[in-house]
Coordinates of C-alpha atoms and ligand atoms in Angstrom, one line a residue:
X1 CA 0.0 0.0 0.0
X2 CA 1.3 3.4 -1.0
X3 CA 0.7 6.3 1.4
X4 CA 1.4 10.0 0.9
X5 CA 1.6 11.5 4.4
X6 CA 1.1 15.3 4.2
X7 CA 2.0 17.4 7.2
X8 CA 3.0 20.9 8.1
X9 CA 5.6 19.8 10.7
X10 CA 7.7 16.7 11.5
X11 CA 10.6 16.1 13.9
X12 CA 13.5 16.7 13.7
X13 CA 12.8 19.2 10.9
X14 CA 10.1 21.5 12.2
X15 CA 8.0 21.4 15.4
X16 CA 5.5 23.6 17.2
X17 CA 3.7 20.7 19.0
X18 CA 2.6 17.1 19.0
X19 CA 1.8 17.0 15.3
X20 CA 5.5 17.0 14.6
X21 CA 6.2 14.0 16.9
X22 CA 3.2 12.1 15.5
X23 CA 4.0 12.7 11.8
X24 CA 7.5 11.2 12.0
X25 CA 6.7 8.4 14.4
X26 CA 3.5 7.3 12.6
X27 CA 5.2 7.4 9.2
X28 CA 8.0 5.2 10.5
X29 CA 5.6 2.8 12.2
X30 CA 3.5 2.4 9.1
X31 CA 6.6 1.8 7.0
X32 CA 7.8 -0.8 9.6
X33 CA 4.5 -2.6 9.0
X34 CA 5.0 -2.9 5.3
X35 CA 3.4 0.3 3.9
X36 CA 5.3 2.4 1.4
X37 CA 5.1 5.8 3.0
X38 CA 6.3 9.1 1.6
X39 CA 6.0 12.2 3.7
X40 CA 5.5 15.6 2.1
X41 CA 6.1 18.9 4.0
X42 CA 7.1 22.5 3.3
X43 CA 10.8 23.2 2.9
X44 CA 11.0 25.7 5.8
X45 CA 14.2 27.6 6.8
X46 CA 14.4 25.3 9.9
X47 CA 14.4 22.2 7.7
X48 CA 17.3 23.6 5.7
X49 CA 19.2 24.3 8.9
X50 CA 18.5 20.9 10.4
X51 CA 19.7 19.2 7.1
X52 CA 22.9 21.3 7.2
X53 CA 23.5 20.4 10.8
X54 CA 23.3 16.7 9.9
X55 CA 25.4 17.1 6.7
X56 CA 22.4 15.9 4.6
X57 CA 21.9 17.3 1.0
X58 CA 18.4 17.0 -0.4
X59 CA 18.1 16.0 -4.0
X60 CA 16.2 18.3 -6.4
X61 CA 13.6 16.3 -8.3
X62 CA 11.0 16.9 -11.0
X63 CA 10.6 20.0 -13.0
X64 CA 9.6 23.4 -11.6
X65 CA 6.2 23.6 -10.0
X66 CA 3.9 26.2 -11.4
X67 CA 0.9 26.7 -9.3
X68 CA -2.0 29.1 -10.1
X69 CA -3.2 31.0 -7.1
X70 CA -5.9 33.4 -8.1
X71 CA -4.4 35.5 -10.8
X72 CA -0.8 34.7 -9.9
X73 CA 1.4 31.9 -11.1
X74 CA 3.7 30.8 -8.2
X75 CA 6.8 28.7 -8.9
X76 CA 8.3 26.2 -6.5
X77 CA 10.7 23.3 -6.5
X78 CA 10.6 19.8 -5.1
X79 CA 13.4 18.2 -3.2
X80 CA 13.7 14.7 -1.7
X81 CA 15.5 13.6 1.4
X82 CA 14.8 11.0 4.1
X83 CA 13.6 11.3 7.6
X84 CA 16.9 11.1 9.6
X85 CA 17.7 7.7 10.9
X86 CA 15.0 6.0 8.8
X87 CA 14.3 5.1 5.2
X88 CA 11.1 7.1 4.9
X89 CA 11.4 9.5 1.9
X90 CA 10.4 13.1 2.6
X91 CA 9.4 15.4 -0.3
X92 CA 10.1 19.0 0.5
X93 CA 8.1 21.7 -1.2
X94 CA 10.4 24.7 -1.7
X95 CA 9.0 28.2 -2.1
X96 CA 11.3 30.7 -0.5
X97 CA 8.8 33.5 -0.2
X98 CA 6.4 31.4 1.6
X99 CA 8.6 29.1 3.7
X100 CA 12.0 30.8 4.3
X101 CA 10.7 32.5 7.4
X102 CA 11.5 32.4 11.1
X103 CA 8.3 30.7 12.1
X104 CA 6.1 28.0 10.7
X105 CA 2.7 29.8 11.1
X106 CA 3.5 33.0 13.0
X107 CA 6.1 35.3 14.4
X108 CA 5.9 37.4 17.6
X109 CA 2.5 35.9 18.4
X110 CA 0.9 37.0 15.1
X111 CA -0.1 34.6 12.4
X112 CA 1.4 35.3 9.0
X113 CA -1.2 37.3 6.9
X114 CA -0.8 35.0 3.9
X115 CA -1.2 31.7 5.7
X116 CA -4.1 30.6 3.5
X117 CA -2.0 31.4 0.4
X118 CA 1.0 29.5 1.7
X119 CA -0.9 26.3 2.6
X120 CA -3.2 26.4 -0.5
X121 CA 0.1 26.6 -2.5
X122 CA 1.4 23.6 -0.5
X123 CA -1.8 21.6 -1.0
X124 CA -1.8 22.1 -4.8
X125 CA 1.9 21.4 -5.0
X126 CA 1.3 18.1 -3.2
X127 CA -1.0 16.8 -5.9
X128 CA 1.3 18.1 -8.6
X129 CA 4.2 16.3 -6.9
X130 CA 2.5 12.9 -7.4
X131 CA 2.6 13.6 -11.1
X132 CA 6.1 15.0 -11.3
X133 CA 7.6 12.4 -9.1
X134 CA 5.6 9.5 -10.5
X135 CA 4.4 8.5 -7.0
X136 CA 0.9 7.2 -7.2
X137 CA -0.5 6.9 -3.7
X138 CA -3.4 4.6 -2.8
X139 CA -4.2 7.0 0.1
X140 CA -3.3 10.6 0.8
X141 CA -3.3 11.1 4.5
X142 CA -3.6 14.8 5.5
X143 CA -3.3 16.4 8.9
X144 CA -5.2 19.5 10.3
X145 CA -6.2 22.6 8.5
X146 CA -2.9 23.2 6.7
X147 CA -3.6 20.3 4.4
X148 CA -7.4 20.4 4.6
X149 CA -7.7 21.7 1.0
X150 CA -6.1 18.5 -0.3
X151 CA -9.2 16.2 -0.1
X152 CA -11.3 18.8 -1.9
X153 CA -8.7 19.3 -4.6
X154 CA -8.5 15.5 -5.0
X155 CA -12.3 15.0 -5.1
X156 CA -13.0 17.9 -7.4
X157 CA -10.0 17.9 -9.8
X158 CA -7.4 15.4 -8.8
X159 CA -9.1 12.2 -9.8
X160 CA -9.3 13.4 -13.3
X161 CA -5.5 12.8 -13.4
X162 CA -4.5 9.2 -14.2
X163 CA -2.1 8.8 -11.2
X164 CA -4.9 9.9 -8.7
X165 CA -7.9 8.2 -10.3
X166 CA -8.2 5.6 -7.5
X167 CA -6.6 7.6 -4.7
X168 CA -8.5 8.0 -1.4
X169 CA -8.1 10.7 1.3
X170 CA -8.0 10.5 5.0
X171 CA -7.8 13.5 7.3
X172 CA -6.6 13.4 10.9
X173 CA -7.8 16.1 13.3
X174 CA -5.2 16.9 15.8
X175 CA -6.8 19.9 17.3
X176 CA -10.3 21.1 16.3
X177 CA -9.7 24.6 17.6
X178 CA -7.2 25.5 14.9
X179 CA -9.4 25.6 11.8
X180 CA -7.6 27.7 9.2
X181 CA -10.5 30.1 8.9
X182 CA -9.9 32.9 6.3
X183 CA -11.9 35.7 4.7
X184 CA -14.2 34.5 1.9
X185 CA -12.2 36.1 -0.9
X186 CA -9.4 33.7 -0.3
X187 CA -11.8 31.2 -2.1
X188 CA -10.3 32.8 -5.3
X189 CA -6.9 31.4 -4.3
X190 CA -8.2 27.9 -4.1
X191 CA -9.1 27.9 -7.8
X192 CA -12.3 26.1 -7.0
X193 CA -15.7 27.1 -8.2
X194 CA -17.7 29.4 -5.9
X195 CA -20.4 26.8 -5.8
X196 CA -18.4 24.9 -3.2
X197 CA -18.5 28.0 -0.9
X198 CA -21.7 26.9 0.8
X199 CA -22.4 25.9 4.4
X200 CA -22.3 22.2 3.6
X201 CA -18.8 22.4 2.2
X202 CA -16.1 25.0 2.4
X203 CA -17.9 27.9 4.1
X204 CA -18.2 28.3 7.9
X205 CA -19.8 31.5 9.3
X206 CA -19.0 33.4 6.2
X207 CA -15.4 32.4 6.0
X208 CA -13.4 30.0 4.0
X209 CA -12.6 27.2 6.5
X210 CA -9.9 24.8 5.5
X211 CA -10.4 22.3 8.3
X212 CA -14.1 22.0 7.5
X213 CA -13.2 21.5 3.9
X214 CA -11.0 18.6 4.8
X215 CA -13.6 17.1 7.0
X216 CA -16.3 17.3 4.4
X217 CA -14.3 16.1 1.4
X218 CA -12.1 13.4 2.8
X219 CA -13.1 9.8 2.5
X220 CA -12.6 9.2 6.2
X221 CA -11.8 11.2 9.3
X222 CA -9.7 10.2 12.2
X223 CA -8.8 12.0 15.3
X224 CA -6.2 11.3 17.9
X225 CA -8.0 9.5 20.7
X226 CA -11.3 7.6 21.1
X227 CA -12.6 10.1 23.8
X228 CA -11.9 13.1 21.6
X229 CA -13.7 11.5 18.7
X230 CA -16.8 11.5 20.9
X231 CA -16.2 14.9 22.5
X232 CA -16.0 16.8 19.2
X233 CA -19.5 15.7 18.3
X234 CA -20.8 17.7 21.2
X235 CA -21.3 21.5 21.5
X236 CA -18.9 21.6 24.5
X237 CA -15.9 20.5 22.5
X238 CA -17.0 20.8 18.9
X239 CA -15.8 24.4 18.3
X240 CA -18.9 24.9 16.3
X241 CA -18.0 22.0 14.0
X242 CA -20.1 19.4 15.9
X243 CA -22.9 19.4 13.3
X244 CA -20.5 18.7 10.5
X245 CA -18.9 15.9 12.4
X246 CA -22.2 14.4 13.4
X247 CA -23.2 14.1 9.8
X248 CA -20.0 12.1 9.2
X249 CA -20.3 10.1 12.4
X250 CA -19.9 6.7 10.6
X251 CA -16.7 7.9 9.0
X252 CA -15.1 9.3 12.2
X253 CA -12.6 7.1 14.0
X254 CA -10.6 7.8 17.2
X255 CA -7.1 6.3 17.2
X256 CA -4.9 7.0 20.1
X257 CA -1.5 8.5 19.3
X258 CA 1.6 6.5 20.3
X259 CA 5.0 7.7 21.3
X260 CA 8.4 7.3 19.5
X261 CA 10.1 4.9 21.9
X262 CA 13.4 5.4 20.1
X263 CA 13.4 9.1 21.2
X264 CA 11.4 8.9 24.4
X265 CA 12.9 6.0 26.4
X266 CA 14.7 6.6 29.8
X267 CA 16.8 3.5 29.3
X268 CA 18.5 4.9 26.2
X269 CA 17.9 8.7 26.4
X270 CA 21.3 10.4 25.7
X271 CA 20.1 13.8 27.0
X272 CA 19.8 12.4 30.6
X273 CA 22.5 12.6 33.2
X274 CA 21.8 9.0 33.9
X275 CA 19.7 6.5 32.1
X276 CA 17.4 4.1 33.9
X277 CA 14.7 1.5 33.5
X278 CA 12.1 0.0 35.9
X279 CA 14.8 -1.9 37.8
X280 CA 17.3 0.9 38.2
X281 CA 14.5 3.4 38.8
X282 CA 15.3 4.6 42.3
X283 CA 18.9 5.5 41.6
X284 CA 18.5 6.8 38.1
X285 CA 15.6 9.0 38.7
X286 CA 17.1 10.4 41.9
X287 CA 20.2 11.4 40.0
X288 CA 18.1 13.0 37.2
X289 CA 16.0 14.9 39.8
X290 CA 19.1 16.2 41.7
X291 CA 20.7 17.3 38.4
X292 CA 17.5 19.0 37.3
X293 CA 17.2 20.9 40.6
X294 CA 20.8 22.0 40.3
X295 CA 20.4 23.1 36.7
X296 CA 17.3 25.2 37.4
X297 CA 18.5 26.7 40.7
X298 CA 16.1 24.8 43.0
X299 CA 17.3 23.4 46.4
X300 CA 18.6 19.8 45.8
X301 CA 16.2 17.9 48.0
X302 CA 15.2 14.4 47.2
X303 CA 12.2 14.5 49.5
X304 CA 10.6 17.6 48.0
X305 CA 8.0 16.5 45.5
X306 CA 8.8 18.1 42.1
X307 CA 6.1 18.7 39.5
X308 CA 7.0 19.5 35.9
X309 CA 5.1 20.9 32.9
X310 CA 6.3 21.4 29.3
X311 CA 3.8 23.1 27.2
X312 CA 2.6 25.6 24.7
X313 CA 1.3 28.3 27.0
X314 CA -2.3 28.7 25.7
X315 CA -5.8 28.5 27.1
X316 CA -6.0 24.9 26.1
X317 CA -3.4 23.7 28.6
X318 CA -5.0 24.9 31.8
X319 CA -2.2 27.2 33.0
X320 CA -4.7 29.5 34.6
X321 CA -5.7 26.8 37.1
X322 CA -2.1 26.6 38.2
X323 CA -1.5 30.4 38.3
X324 CA -4.7 31.1 40.2
X325 CA -3.9 28.5 42.8
X326 CA -0.2 29.0 43.1
X327 CA 0.0 29.9 46.8
X328 CA -2.1 26.8 47.8
X329 CA 0.0 24.5 45.5
X330 CA 3.2 25.9 47.0
X331 CA 1.9 25.4 50.5
X332 CA 2.0 21.6 49.9
X333 CA 5.8 21.8 49.7
X334 CA 5.9 21.2 45.9
X335 CA 8.7 22.4 43.7
X336 CA 7.4 23.5 40.3
X337 CA 9.3 23.5 37.0
X338 CA 7.8 25.0 33.8
X339 CA 9.2 25.0 30.3
X340 CA 7.0 26.7 27.7
X341 CA 6.2 29.5 25.4
X342 CA 3.1 31.1 24.0
X343 CA 0.7 33.8 25.1
X344 CA 2.5 36.6 26.8
X345 CA 0.1 36.9 29.7
X346 CA 1.0 33.3 30.7
X347 CA 4.7 33.8 30.1
X348 CA 4.7 37.0 32.3
X349 CA 2.6 35.4 35.1
X350 CA 5.0 32.4 35.3
X351 CA 8.2 34.5 35.1
X352 CA 6.7 36.8 37.9
X353 CA 5.8 33.7 40.0
X354 CA 9.4 32.4 39.6
X355 CA 10.8 35.7 40.7
X356 CA 8.5 35.9 43.8
X357 CA 9.1 32.3 44.8
X358 CA 12.7 31.7 43.7
X359 CA 13.8 28.4 45.3
X360 CA 10.4 26.8 44.8
X361 CA 9.5 27.6 41.2
X362 CA 11.8 27.5 38.1
X363 CA 10.6 28.8 34.7
X364 CA 12.2 28.6 31.3
X365 CA 10.5 30.5 28.5
X366 CA 11.3 29.1 25.1
X367 CA 11.5 25.8 23.2
X368 CA 14.2 23.4 24.4
X369 CA 13.9 19.7 23.4
X370 CA 16.7 18.4 25.6
X371 CA 15.5 20.2 28.7
X372 CA 12.0 18.7 28.0
X373 CA 13.6 15.2 28.3
X374 CA 15.4 16.2 31.5
X375 CA 12.2 17.5 33.0
X376 CA 10.3 14.3 32.1
X377 CA 13.1 12.3 33.8
X378 CA 13.7 14.5 36.8
X379 CA 10.2 15.3 37.9
X380 CA 8.1 13.2 40.3
X381 CA 4.8 14.4 38.9
X382 CA 3.7 15.9 35.6
X383 CA 0.9 18.5 35.4
X384 CA -1.5 18.4 32.6
X385 CA -4.7 20.1 33.7
X386 CA -5.8 20.8 30.1
X387 CA -9.3 22.2 29.4
X388 CA -9.4 19.9 26.5
X389 CA -6.7 17.6 25.1
X390 CA -7.2 15.8 21.8
X391 CA -4.6 13.2 22.8
X392 CA -1.6 14.7 24.5
X393 CA 1.9 13.2 24.4
X394 CA 3.6 14.4 27.5
X395 CA 1.4 12.3 29.8
X396 CA 2.6 9.2 27.9
X397 CA 6.2 10.4 28.0
X398 CA 5.7 10.8 31.7
X399 CA 4.3 7.3 32.2
X400 CA 7.3 6.0 30.3
X401 CA 9.8 8.0 32.5
X402 CA 8.2 7.0 35.8
X403 CA 6.7 10.5 36.3
X404 CA 3.2 10.4 37.7
X405 CA 0.7 12.4 35.5
X406 CA -1.9 14.6 37.2
X407 CA -4.5 15.3 34.5
X408 CA -8.0 16.5 33.7
X409 CA -10.2 13.7 32.4
X410 CA -10.6 14.9 28.8
X411 CA -9.7 13.4 25.4
X412 CA -6.5 11.4 25.3
X413 CA -5.8 12.2 29.0
X414 CA -8.9 10.2 30.0
X415 CA -7.9 7.4 27.6
X416 CA -4.3 7.0 28.9
X417 CA -4.2 7.7 32.6
X418 CA -5.9 5.3 35.1
X419 CA -7.0 7.3 38.2
X420 CA -5.5 6.3 41.6
X421 CA -8.3 4.9 43.8
X422 CA -8.5 2.1 46.4
X423 CA -9.6 -0.3 43.7
X424 CA -6.9 0.6 41.2
X425 CA -4.2 0.6 43.8
X426 CA -5.4 -2.9 44.9
X427 CA -5.5 -4.3 41.4
X428 CA -2.3 -2.7 40.2
X429 CA -3.7 -0.5 37.5
X430 CA -3.4 3.0 39.0
X431 CA -1.0 5.2 37.0
X432 CA -1.9 8.8 37.8
X433 CA -4.2 11.4 39.4
X434 CA -7.3 12.4 37.5
X435 CA -9.9 15.1 38.1
X436 CA -13.2 15.3 36.3
X437 CA -14.5 18.7 36.8
X438 CA -12.5 21.7 35.7
X439 CA -12.6 23.4 39.0
X440 CA -9.8 24.8 41.3
X441 CA -11.1 22.8 44.2
X442 CA -10.9 19.5 42.3
X443 CA -7.4 20.3 41.0
X444 CA -6.1 21.4 44.5
X445 CA -7.6 18.3 46.2
X446 CA -5.8 16.1 43.7
X447 CA -2.5 17.9 44.1
X448 CA -2.8 17.5 47.9
X449 CA -3.6 13.9 47.5
X450 CA -0.6 13.3 45.3
X451 CA 1.8 15.0 47.7
X452 CA 0.5 12.9 50.5
X453 CA 0.9 9.7 48.5
X454 CA 4.4 10.8 47.4
X455 CA 5.5 10.6 51.0
X456 CA 4.3 7.0 51.1
X457 CA 7.2 5.7 49.1
X458 CA 5.9 2.1 48.8
X459 CA 2.6 3.1 47.3
X460 CA 4.2 5.8 45.1
X461 CA 6.7 3.3 43.7
X462 CA 3.9 1.0 42.8
X463 CA 2.1 3.7 40.9
X464 CA 5.3 4.7 39.1
X465 CA 6.0 1.1 38.1
X466 CA 2.4 0.5 36.9
X467 CA 2.9 3.4 34.5
X468 CA 6.4 2.3 33.3
X469 CA 5.1 -1.2 32.5
X470 CA 2.6 0.1 29.9
X471 CA 3.3 0.0 26.2
X472 CA 2.6 3.3 24.4
X473 CA 4.6 2.5 21.2
X474 CA 3.0 3.1 17.8
X475 CA 2.7 -0.6 17.0
X476 CA -1.0 -1.0 17.7
X477 CA -2.1 2.4 16.6
X478 CA -0.3 2.1 13.3
X479 CA -2.2 -1.1 12.7
X480 CA -5.5 0.8 13.3
X481 CA -4.4 3.3 10.6
X482 CA -3.7 0.5 8.2
X483 CA -7.2 -0.8 8.8
X484 CA -8.6 2.6 8.1
X485 CA -6.8 2.8 4.8
X486 CA -8.1 -0.7 3.9
X487 CA -11.6 0.4 4.8
X488 CA -11.5 3.5 2.5
X489 CA -9.9 1.4 -0.3
X490 CA -12.6 -1.2 -0.1
X491 CA -15.2 1.5 -1.0
X492 CA -16.0 2.7 -4.5
X493 CA -14.0 5.8 -5.3
X494 CA -16.8 8.2 -6.0
X495 CA -19.0 7.2 -3.1
X496 CA -18.1 10.2 -0.9
X497 CA -17.9 13.0 -3.3
X498 CA -20.3 15.6 -1.8
X499 CA -22.9 16.8 -4.2
X500 CA -24.0 20.1 -2.5
X501 CA -23.8 23.1 -4.8
X502 CA -26.6 25.4 -3.5
X503 CA -24.6 28.6 -3.7
X504 CA -23.3 28.9 -7.2
X505 CA -23.6 32.7 -7.5
X506 CA -20.8 34.0 -5.4
X507 CA -19.9 34.6 -1.8
X508 CA -22.5 35.4 0.8
X509 CA -21.8 37.9 3.6
X510 CA -20.7 36.7 7.0
X511 CA -24.0 37.7 8.5
X512 CA -26.1 35.8 6.0
X513 CA -23.9 32.7 6.3
X514 CA -24.1 32.7 10.1
X515 CA -27.9 33.3 10.1
X516 CA -28.4 30.6 7.6
X517 CA -27.3 27.9 10.0
Ligands
ADP1 P1 0.3 20.0 21.7 O1 0.5 19.3 20.4 O2 -1.1 20.3 22.0 O3 1.2 21.1 22.0 P2 1.2 17.4 22.8 O4 1.2 16.9 24.3 O5 0.6 16.5 21.9 O6 0.6 18.8 22.9 O7 2.7 17.6 22.3 C1 3.5 18.6 22.7 C2 4.9 18.3 22.3 O8 5.7 19.5 22.2 C3 5.6 17.4 23.2 O9 6.6 16.7 22.5 C4 6.3 18.4 24.2 O10 7.4 17.9 24.9 C5 6.7 19.5 23.2 N1 6.9 20.8 23.7 C6 5.9 21.7 24.0 N2 6.4 22.9 24.4 C7 7.8 22.7 24.5 C8 8.9 23.5 24.8 N3 8.7 24.7 25.3 N4 10.1 23.0 24.7 C9 10.3 21.7 24.3 N5 9.3 20.9 23.9 C10 8.0 21.4 24.0
GLC2 C1 -2.5 18.5 19.0 C2 -3.2 18.3 20.3 C3 -2.6 17.2 21.2 C4 -2.1 16.0 20.3 C5 -1.3 16.5 19.2 C6 -0.8 15.4 18.3 O1 -1.6 19.6 19.0 O2 -3.4 19.5 21.0 O3 -3.5 16.8 22.2 O4 -1.4 15.1 21.1 O5 -2.0 17.4 18.4 O6 -1.9 14.6 17.8

């Protein structure tokens, strides 16, 4: 089976969050299970720098791309390299004006004004690449809004090309709150007829919505945990898209992310001061903790419970719950370590807190892959009080590193952490602390409980070991994706081409579109 895996980020080339980890690890796992997987992504500046660092030279392939975007003809080039340390080929779409920038989607907290143009260009280039490189995929697997145009382009135009006649599309939703919503005139950039700009297809509250486009036009939709697949069909978590998702209920599958155990494994992790496994846990983790405390200027105390958090600092991640209750949390004797970047109000609040409570809180603003590993290893607990969490990777990294997760019971957090209770302690399944209502009182109770249990070393070690024994590798989830591909391939190719065309005269105003729903 041939898969073209389209993504806007992939480690080690370009990363803003979990999508990058998932893209690389899933592609490798699929290829290990016999699929022929090619990845395709933009040739960002960071990709070029990473290739240089590794002494890798990508090969220029195919002829020049010429993509029509509205009344412009935009040129680009295709390069091919491999995902470092693997044999997965990676097609890089080079367009210096769009991709040679400091950020992937934004700079200084502001989205690039031409994001729709950049990713419509990428989406069209992707279909063109299949022709120029002679790669005829059975399935094009796209991810999030950045590649949401692709299923529409495939369904409306692409299947007229011989190499894509039988190709199916699958979209994975990693985070429904990022939708790629742009003003309606960007419809002109897509090159598609205005008749598709209607509320059944590409329009959402008067705007062009690239994620909705992907959801409507793809042959099948997956998301990154079974719980999130259910949640996004409700108004509480659906970000307005619940109706669209409900109509595709039979084609919506939740598959839990895995983790890359070659990168996230405390027994082999070269970034740690000392590696460890379940048998050498006590000594290895104690050393990692002491070194982390030293590195971040915290008192080196093995009996002080140390809680870590590594995160994009956004509303999603529940930082407010921590900031609002800081004094109460610190009164339990916790040491707190934060690594993150994002909204300036959260960055400022955390930096201020660290200044006020030097010796109990350490904060690093920025993106630091190696420090992220050292925090996972050195912390006793990991905080993930997310408001919503499609899957979440850090709670799984934590389980693997013997760091007990404290989580809100949503999405993938609910699917991966088994709450400590009398019953789960007795039957050996307890792996973390879970609160169900997003309330300060519930969060504080849980922190207090975890600190009390931390002092009971026998029970604590049991919880840690329960977590470390679990298998979060991609093996099982990659199999589920292969089943999904088989499922779409077993259906007739035109079965899912949507037929709505009830707005063939041009754009409607935002007001009309909203009211029409
Ligand atoms: P999301 O994709 O919503 O940000 P995930 O838990 O799926 O959340 O994945 C986040 C990934 O990004 C993890 O690999 C995490 O370690 C990493 N990460 C987030 N912020 C930072 C940071 N400031 N420095 C290093 N790694 C980070
Ligand atoms: C998103 C989600 C996160 C998920 C990641 C990878 O960024 O916020 O929960 O783990 O994508 O699928």
